[in-house]
Short mmCIF file of C-alpha atoms and ligand atoms in Angstrom, two decimals:
data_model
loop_
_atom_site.label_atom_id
_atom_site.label_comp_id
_atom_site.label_asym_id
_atom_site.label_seq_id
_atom_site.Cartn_x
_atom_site.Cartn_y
_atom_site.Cartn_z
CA UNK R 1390 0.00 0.00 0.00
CA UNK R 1391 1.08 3.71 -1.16
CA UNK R 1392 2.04 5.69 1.97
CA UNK R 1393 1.75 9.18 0.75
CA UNK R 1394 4.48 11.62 2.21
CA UNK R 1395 3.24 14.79 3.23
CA UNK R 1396 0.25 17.28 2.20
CA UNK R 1397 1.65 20.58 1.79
CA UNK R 1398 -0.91 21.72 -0.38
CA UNK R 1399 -2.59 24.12 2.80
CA UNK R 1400 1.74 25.22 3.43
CA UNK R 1401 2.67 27.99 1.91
CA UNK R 1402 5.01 28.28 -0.90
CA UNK R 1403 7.92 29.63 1.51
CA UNK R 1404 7.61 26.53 3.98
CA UNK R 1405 7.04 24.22 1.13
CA UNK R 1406 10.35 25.31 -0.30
CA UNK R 1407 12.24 24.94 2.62
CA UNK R 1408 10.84 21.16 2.87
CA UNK R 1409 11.46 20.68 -0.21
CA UNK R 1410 15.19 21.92 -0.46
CA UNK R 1411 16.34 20.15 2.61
CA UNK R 1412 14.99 17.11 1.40
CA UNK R 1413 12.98 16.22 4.45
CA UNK R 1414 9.24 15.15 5.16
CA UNK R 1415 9.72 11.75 3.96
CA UNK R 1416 7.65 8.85 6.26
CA UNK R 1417 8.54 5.90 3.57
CA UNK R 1418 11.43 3.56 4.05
CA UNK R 1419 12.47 5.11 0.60
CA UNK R 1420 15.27 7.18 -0.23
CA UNK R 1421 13.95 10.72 -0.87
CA UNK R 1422 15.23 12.56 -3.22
CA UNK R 1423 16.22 15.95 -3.63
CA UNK R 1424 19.45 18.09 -3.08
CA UNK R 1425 20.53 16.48 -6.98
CA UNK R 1426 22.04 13.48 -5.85
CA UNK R 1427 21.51 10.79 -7.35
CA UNK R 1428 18.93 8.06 -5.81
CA UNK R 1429 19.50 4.96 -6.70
CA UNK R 1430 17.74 2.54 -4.52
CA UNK R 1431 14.71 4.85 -5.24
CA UNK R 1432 13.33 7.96 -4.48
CA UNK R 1433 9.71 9.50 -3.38
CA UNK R 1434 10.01 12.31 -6.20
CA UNK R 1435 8.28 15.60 -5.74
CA UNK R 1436 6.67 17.04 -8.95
CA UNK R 1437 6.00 20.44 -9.14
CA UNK R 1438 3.08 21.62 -10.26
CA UNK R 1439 0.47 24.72 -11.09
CA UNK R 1440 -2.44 23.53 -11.52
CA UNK R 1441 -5.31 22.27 -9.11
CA UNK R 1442 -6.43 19.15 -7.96
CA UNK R 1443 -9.20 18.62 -10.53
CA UNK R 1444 -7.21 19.49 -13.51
CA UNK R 1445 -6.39 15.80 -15.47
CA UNK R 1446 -2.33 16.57 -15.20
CA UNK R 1447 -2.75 16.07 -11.45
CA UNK R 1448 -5.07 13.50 -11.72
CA UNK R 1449 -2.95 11.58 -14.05
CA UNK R 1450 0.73 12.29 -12.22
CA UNK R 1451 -1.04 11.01 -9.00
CA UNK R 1452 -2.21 8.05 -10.35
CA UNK R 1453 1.45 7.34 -12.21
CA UNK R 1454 2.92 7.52 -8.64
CA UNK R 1455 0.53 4.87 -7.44
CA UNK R 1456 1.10 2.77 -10.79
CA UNK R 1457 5.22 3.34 -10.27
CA UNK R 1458 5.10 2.30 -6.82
CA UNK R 1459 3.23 -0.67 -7.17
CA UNK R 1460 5.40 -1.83 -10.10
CA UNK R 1461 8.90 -1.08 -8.30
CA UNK R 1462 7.44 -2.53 -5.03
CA UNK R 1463 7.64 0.72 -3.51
CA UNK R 1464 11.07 1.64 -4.50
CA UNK R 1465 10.17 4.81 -6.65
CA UNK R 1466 6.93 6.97 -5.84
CA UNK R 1467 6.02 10.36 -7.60
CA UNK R 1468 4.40 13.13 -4.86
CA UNK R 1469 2.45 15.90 -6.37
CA UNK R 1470 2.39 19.08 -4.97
CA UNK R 1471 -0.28 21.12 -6.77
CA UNK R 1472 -0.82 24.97 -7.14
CA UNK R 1473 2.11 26.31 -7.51
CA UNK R 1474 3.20 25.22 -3.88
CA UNK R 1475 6.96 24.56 -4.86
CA UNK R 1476 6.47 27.65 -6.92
CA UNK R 1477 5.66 29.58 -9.77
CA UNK R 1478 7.10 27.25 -13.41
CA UNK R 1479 10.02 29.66 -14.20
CA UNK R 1480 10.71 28.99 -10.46
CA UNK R 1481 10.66 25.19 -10.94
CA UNK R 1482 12.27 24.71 -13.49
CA UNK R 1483 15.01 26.32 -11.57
CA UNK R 1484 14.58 24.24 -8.83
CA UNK R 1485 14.78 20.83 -10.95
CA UNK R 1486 17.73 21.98 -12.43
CA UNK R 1487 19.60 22.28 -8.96
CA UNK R 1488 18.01 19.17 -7.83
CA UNK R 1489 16.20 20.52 -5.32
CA UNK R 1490 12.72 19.73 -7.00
CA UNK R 1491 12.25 16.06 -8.83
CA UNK R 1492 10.25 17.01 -11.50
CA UNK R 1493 8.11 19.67 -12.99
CA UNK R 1494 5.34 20.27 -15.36
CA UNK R 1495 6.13 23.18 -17.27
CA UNK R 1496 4.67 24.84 -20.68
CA UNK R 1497 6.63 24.47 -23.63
CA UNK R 1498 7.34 28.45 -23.49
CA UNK R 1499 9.51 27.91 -20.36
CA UNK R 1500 11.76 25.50 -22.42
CA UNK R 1501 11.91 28.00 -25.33
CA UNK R 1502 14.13 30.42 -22.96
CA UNK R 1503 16.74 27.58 -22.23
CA UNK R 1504 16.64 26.41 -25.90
CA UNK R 1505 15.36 28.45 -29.18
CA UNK R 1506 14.62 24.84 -30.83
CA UNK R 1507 11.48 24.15 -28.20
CA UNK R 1508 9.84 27.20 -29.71
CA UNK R 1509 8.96 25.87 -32.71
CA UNK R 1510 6.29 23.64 -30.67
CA UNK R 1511 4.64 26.75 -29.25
CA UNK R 1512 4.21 28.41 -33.10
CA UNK R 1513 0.84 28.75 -33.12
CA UNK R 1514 -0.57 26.53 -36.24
CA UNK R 1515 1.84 24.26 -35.63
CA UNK R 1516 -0.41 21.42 -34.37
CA UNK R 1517 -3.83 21.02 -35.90
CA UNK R 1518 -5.17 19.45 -32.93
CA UNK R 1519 -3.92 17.03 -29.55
CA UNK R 1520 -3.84 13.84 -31.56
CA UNK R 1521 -1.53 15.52 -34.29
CA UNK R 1522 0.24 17.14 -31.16
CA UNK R 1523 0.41 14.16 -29.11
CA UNK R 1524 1.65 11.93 -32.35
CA UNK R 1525 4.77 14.25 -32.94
CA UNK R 1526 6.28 15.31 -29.78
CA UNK R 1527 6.48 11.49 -28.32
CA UNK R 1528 8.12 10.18 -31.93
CA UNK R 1529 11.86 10.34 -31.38
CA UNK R 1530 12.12 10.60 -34.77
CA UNK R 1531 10.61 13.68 -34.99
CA UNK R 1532 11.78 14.93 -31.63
CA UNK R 1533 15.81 14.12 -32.02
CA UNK R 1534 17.80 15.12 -29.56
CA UNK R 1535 15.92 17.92 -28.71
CA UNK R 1536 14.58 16.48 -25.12
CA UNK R 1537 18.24 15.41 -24.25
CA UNK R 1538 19.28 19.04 -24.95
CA UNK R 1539 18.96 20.64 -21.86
CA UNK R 1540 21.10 18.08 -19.84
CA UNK R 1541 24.66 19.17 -20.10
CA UNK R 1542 23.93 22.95 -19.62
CA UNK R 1543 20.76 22.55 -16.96
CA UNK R 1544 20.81 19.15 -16.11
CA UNK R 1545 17.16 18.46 -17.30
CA UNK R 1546 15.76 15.67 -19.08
CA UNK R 1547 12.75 16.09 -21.09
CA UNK R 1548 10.13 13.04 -20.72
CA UNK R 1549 7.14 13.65 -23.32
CA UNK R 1550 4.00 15.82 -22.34
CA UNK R 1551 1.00 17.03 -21.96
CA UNK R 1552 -1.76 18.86 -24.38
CA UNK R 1553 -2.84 21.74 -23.22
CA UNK R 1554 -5.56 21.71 -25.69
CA UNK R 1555 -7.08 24.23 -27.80
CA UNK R 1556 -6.15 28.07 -26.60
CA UNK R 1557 -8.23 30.48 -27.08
CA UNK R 1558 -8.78 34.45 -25.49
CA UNK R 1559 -11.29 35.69 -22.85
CA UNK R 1560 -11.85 39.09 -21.72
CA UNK R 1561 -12.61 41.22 -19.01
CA UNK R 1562 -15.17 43.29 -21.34
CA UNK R 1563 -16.70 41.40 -24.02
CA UNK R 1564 -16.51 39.02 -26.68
CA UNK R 1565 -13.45 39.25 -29.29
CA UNK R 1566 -14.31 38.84 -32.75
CA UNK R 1567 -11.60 40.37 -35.06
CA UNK R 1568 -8.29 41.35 -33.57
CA UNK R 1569 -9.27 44.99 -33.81
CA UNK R 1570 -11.32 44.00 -30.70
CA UNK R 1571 -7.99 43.72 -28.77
CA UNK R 1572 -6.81 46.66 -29.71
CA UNK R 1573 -5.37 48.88 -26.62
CA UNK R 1574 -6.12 45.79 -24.74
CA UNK R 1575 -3.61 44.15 -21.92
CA UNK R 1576 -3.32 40.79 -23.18
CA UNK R 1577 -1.77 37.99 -20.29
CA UNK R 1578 0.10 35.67 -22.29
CA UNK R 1579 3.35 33.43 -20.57
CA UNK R 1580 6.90 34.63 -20.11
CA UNK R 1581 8.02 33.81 -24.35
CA UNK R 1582 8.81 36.37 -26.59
CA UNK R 1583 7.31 33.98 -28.82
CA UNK R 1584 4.08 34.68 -27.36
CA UNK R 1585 4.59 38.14 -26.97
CA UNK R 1586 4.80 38.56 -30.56
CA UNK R 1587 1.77 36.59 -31.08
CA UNK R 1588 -0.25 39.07 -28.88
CA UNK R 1589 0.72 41.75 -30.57
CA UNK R 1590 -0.01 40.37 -33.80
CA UNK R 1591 -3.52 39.73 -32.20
CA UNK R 1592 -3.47 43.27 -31.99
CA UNK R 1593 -3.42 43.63 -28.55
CA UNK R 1594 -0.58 44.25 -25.85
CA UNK R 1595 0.98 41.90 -24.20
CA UNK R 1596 1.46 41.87 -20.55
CA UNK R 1597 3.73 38.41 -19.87
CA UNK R 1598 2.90 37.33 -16.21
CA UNK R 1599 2.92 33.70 -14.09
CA UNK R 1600 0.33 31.64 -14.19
CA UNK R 1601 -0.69 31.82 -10.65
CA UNK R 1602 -1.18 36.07 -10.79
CA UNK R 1603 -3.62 36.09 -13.20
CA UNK R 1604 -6.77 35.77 -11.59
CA UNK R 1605 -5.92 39.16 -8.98
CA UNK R 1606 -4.64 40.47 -12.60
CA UNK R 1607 -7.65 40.13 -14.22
CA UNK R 1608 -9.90 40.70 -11.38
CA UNK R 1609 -7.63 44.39 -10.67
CA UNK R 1610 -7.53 45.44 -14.05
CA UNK R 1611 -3.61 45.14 -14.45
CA UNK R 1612 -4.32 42.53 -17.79
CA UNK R 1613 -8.09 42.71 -19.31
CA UNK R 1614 -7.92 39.55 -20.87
CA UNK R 1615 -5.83 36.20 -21.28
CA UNK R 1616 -5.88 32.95 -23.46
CA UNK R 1617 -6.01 29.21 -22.15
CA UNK R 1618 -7.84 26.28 -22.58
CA UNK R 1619 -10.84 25.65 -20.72
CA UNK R 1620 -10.04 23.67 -18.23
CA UNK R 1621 -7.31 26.10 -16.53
CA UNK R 1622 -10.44 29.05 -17.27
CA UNK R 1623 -12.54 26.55 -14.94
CA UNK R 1624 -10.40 25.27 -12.33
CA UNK R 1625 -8.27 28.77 -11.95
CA UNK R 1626 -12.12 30.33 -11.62
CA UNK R 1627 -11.00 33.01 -14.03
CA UNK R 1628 -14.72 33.14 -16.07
CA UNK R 1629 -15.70 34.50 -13.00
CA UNK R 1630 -13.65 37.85 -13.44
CA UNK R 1631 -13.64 37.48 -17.43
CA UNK R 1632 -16.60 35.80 -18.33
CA UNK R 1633 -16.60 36.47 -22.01
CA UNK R 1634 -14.91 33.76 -23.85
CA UNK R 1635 -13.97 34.05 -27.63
CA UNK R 1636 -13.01 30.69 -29.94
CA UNK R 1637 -9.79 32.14 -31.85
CA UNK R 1638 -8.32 28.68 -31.53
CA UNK R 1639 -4.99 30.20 -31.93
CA UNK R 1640 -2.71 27.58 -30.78
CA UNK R 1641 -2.68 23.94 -29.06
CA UNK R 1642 -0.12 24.48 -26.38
CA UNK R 1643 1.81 21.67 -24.89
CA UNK R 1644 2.93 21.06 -21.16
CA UNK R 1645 6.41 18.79 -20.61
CA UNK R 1646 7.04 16.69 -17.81
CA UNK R 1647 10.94 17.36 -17.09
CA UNK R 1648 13.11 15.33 -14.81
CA UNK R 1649 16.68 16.50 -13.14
CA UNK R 1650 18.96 14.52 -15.14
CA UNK R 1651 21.32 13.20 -12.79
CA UNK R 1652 18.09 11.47 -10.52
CA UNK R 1653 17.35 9.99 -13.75
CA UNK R 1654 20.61 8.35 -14.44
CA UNK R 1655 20.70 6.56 -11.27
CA UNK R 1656 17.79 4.56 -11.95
CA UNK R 1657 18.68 1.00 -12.48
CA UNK R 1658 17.70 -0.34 -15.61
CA UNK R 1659 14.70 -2.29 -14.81
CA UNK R 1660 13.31 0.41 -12.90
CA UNK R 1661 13.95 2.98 -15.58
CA UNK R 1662 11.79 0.45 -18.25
CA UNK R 1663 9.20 0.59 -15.47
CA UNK R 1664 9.15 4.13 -15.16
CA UNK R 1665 8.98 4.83 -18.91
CA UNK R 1666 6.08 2.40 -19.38
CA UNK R 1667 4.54 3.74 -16.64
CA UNK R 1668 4.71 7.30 -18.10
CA UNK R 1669 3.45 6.66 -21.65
CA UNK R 1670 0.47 5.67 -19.65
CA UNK R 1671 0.21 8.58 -17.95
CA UNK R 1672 0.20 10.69 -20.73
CA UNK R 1673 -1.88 8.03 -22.92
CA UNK R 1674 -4.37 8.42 -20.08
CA UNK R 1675 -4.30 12.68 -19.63
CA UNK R 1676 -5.27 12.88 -23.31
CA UNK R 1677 -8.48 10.66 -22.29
CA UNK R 1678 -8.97 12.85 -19.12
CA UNK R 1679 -8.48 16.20 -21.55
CA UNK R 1680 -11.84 15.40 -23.40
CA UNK R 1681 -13.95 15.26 -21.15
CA UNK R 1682 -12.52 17.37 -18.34
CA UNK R 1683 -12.88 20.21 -21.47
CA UNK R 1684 -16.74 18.89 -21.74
CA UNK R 1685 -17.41 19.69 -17.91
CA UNK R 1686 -15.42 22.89 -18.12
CA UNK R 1687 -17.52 24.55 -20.94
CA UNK R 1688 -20.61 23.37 -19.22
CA UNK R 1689 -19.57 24.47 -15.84
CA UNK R 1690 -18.32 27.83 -17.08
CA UNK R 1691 -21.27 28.71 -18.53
CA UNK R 1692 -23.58 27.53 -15.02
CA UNK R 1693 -20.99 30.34 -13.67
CA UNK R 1694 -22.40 32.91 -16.35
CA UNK R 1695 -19.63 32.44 -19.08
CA UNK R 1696 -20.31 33.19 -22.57
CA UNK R 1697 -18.54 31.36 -25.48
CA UNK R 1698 -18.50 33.00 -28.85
CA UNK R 1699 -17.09 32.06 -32.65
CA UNK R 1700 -14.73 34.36 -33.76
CA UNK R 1701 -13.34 35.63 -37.19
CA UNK R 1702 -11.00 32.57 -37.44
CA UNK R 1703 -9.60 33.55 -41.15
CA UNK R 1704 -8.96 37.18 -39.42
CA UNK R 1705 -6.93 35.59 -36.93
CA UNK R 1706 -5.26 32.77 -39.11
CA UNK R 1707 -4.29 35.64 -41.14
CA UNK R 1708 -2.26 37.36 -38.99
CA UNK R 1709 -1.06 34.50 -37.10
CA UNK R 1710 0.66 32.68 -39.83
CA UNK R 1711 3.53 34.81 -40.77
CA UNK R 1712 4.82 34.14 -36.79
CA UNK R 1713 6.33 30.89 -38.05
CA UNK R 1714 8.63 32.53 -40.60
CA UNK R 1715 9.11 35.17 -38.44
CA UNK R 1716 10.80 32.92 -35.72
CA UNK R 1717 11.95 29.89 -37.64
CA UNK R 1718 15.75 30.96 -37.72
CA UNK R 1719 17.92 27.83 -37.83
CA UNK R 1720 17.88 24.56 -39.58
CA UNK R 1721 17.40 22.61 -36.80
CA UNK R 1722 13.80 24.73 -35.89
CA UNK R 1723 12.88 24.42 -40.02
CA UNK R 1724 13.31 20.60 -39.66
CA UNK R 1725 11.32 20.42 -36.49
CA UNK R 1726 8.32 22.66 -37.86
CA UNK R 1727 8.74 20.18 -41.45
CA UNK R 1728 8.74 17.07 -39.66
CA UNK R 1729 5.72 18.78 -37.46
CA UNK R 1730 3.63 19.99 -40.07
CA UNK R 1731 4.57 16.29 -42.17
CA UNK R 1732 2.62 14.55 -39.28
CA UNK R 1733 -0.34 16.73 -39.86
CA UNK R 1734 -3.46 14.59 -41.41
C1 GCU S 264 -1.95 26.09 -19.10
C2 GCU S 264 -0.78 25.16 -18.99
C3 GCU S 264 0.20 25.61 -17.93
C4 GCU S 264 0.58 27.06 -18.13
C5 GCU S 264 -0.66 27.91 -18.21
C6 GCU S 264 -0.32 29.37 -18.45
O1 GCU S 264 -2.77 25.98 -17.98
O2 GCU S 264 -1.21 23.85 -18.77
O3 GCU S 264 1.36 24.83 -17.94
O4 GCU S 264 1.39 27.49 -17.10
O5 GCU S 264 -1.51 27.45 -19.23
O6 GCU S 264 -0.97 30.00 -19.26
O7 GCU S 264 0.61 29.87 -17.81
#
């Protein structure tokens, strides 16, 4: 039986740190780890994430924890800690790299500032939907090297990910239809010039801000509207301070599970086949969860008093598109967005 380590989710993100960095809390007979040692008996590994305990990514890394623990006979466990508790993902990422976290989920836009290759995965256009999404970025052929490419200089491995679905803009003030409907607007959009540029070519301005501030954002007035999917617009709670949500469909963005390299090489190699099994289920099951968790989201937005609208998508598309040349600069990013757009149905 799965003997879960400690809830920290009521701690605050100071105290959790602190746990977290002295590599302490554990009550299993397992190695912890932390402090970027390697573990290799096995290791209770906290995950660091910023979403909420109904989103599917939770649901799904908590139930590969159970699955990994029962299959290594306790030797290797995963413990979630949701909401931004170990911090914010620029934060995280920082804090797998040192070893101090395990692993993270962070967007795709977080990997773009270590490496300029990632970015090609956050284009928008680039994936036509999560099947096409999910089909290219867990084919090593299409993916390379490009997941092993952060281990000599940040000592992070990249696993696979998430979809995180269809994004599309809500506002503060009423439905979006054209771009020229953002205009003057404060747009939220994550810490990626990438993204930046793509607000502005919305037509808006872009305000780049962590995940975690936006609600008090939008709720103050400091952004008047973001983009997401609509499961992190229902589980964040933002419809209820911008409850005017407009389809522009501009991008499917992608999460990554990343790992601290050196924990990752001291797995043995049975337990590593375990673990990567165990994973491809994970994600295999989140892209189930993502469905229908989007389903309840709509329907639970609206309840709340959201509005969902169709937009001008060919108004959009067209001033989207040119982002791809725009950014594309090496060979390496043209062969990625080929091999991308070659999966495409
Ligand atoms: C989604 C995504 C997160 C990301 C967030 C954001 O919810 O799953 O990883 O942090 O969008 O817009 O910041």
């Amino acid at each position: 039986m799965r003997k879960k380590t400690l809830s920290l989710v009521t701690l605050t993100g100071v105290t959790a740190l602190a746990l977290a960095a002295c590599g302490g809390g554990d009550a299993t007979e397992d190695a912890t780890a932390g402090g970027g040692g390697a573990a290799e008996g096995g290791a209770t590994m906290r995950l660091a994430l910023n979403q909420t305990e109904e989103h599917p990514s939770y649901i799904a890394l908590d139930n590969f924890g159970e699955r990994l623990s029962e299959a290594t006979d306790g030797r290797w466990d995963v413990d979630v800690f949701p909401n931004e508790t170990l911090g914010a993902q620029q934060e995280a990422l920082q804090l797998v790299s040192d070893g101090s976290v395990d692993m993270a989920i962070v967007s795709g836009t977080q990997l773009e500032n270590l490496n300029e290759d990632f970015l090609v995965f956050n284009l928008p256009k680039v994936f036509d939907d999560v099947e096409h999404q999910m089909s290219v970025i867990h084919d090593p052929e299409v993916t390379g090297d490009l997941y092993t490419s952060l281990e000599e200089s940040n000592k992070l491995t990249v696993l696979g990910g998430f979809t995180q679905g269809a994004r599309s803009i809500y506002t503060t003030y009423g439905p979006v239809e054209t771009p020229a409907d953002l205009a003057g607007k404060k747009l939220r959009v994550q810490e990626s010039d990438l993204h930046i540029a793509m607000a502005e070519a919305m037509g808006a301005s872009a305000t780049p801000m962590a995940f975690g501030e936006l609600y008090t954002g939008l709720q103050s007035g400091v952004v008047d509207a973001a983009e997401n999917n609509e499961v992190s617009y229902w589980t964040q709670k933002h419809y209820e301070v911008a409850p005017n949500w407009s389809y522009t469909n501009h991008l499917v963005g992608l999460d990554y599970l990343i790992i601290n390299s050196d924990l990752l090489a001291g797995m043995s190699e049975d337990d590593r086949a375990i673990f990567d099994e165990e994973w491809k289920a994970t994600y295999e099951e989140h892209t189930e969860l993502w469905a229908t968790a989007t389903e309840e989201a709509i329907t639970s937005a609206k309840d709340g008093g959201a509005t969902f609208t169709e937009v001008d998508e060919e108004a959009f598309t067209a001033v989207l598109e040119p982002l791809a040349a725009e950014f594309i600069k090496t060979d390496t990013q043209q062969a990625l967005y080929d091999a991308a757009r070659a999966a495409a149905k």
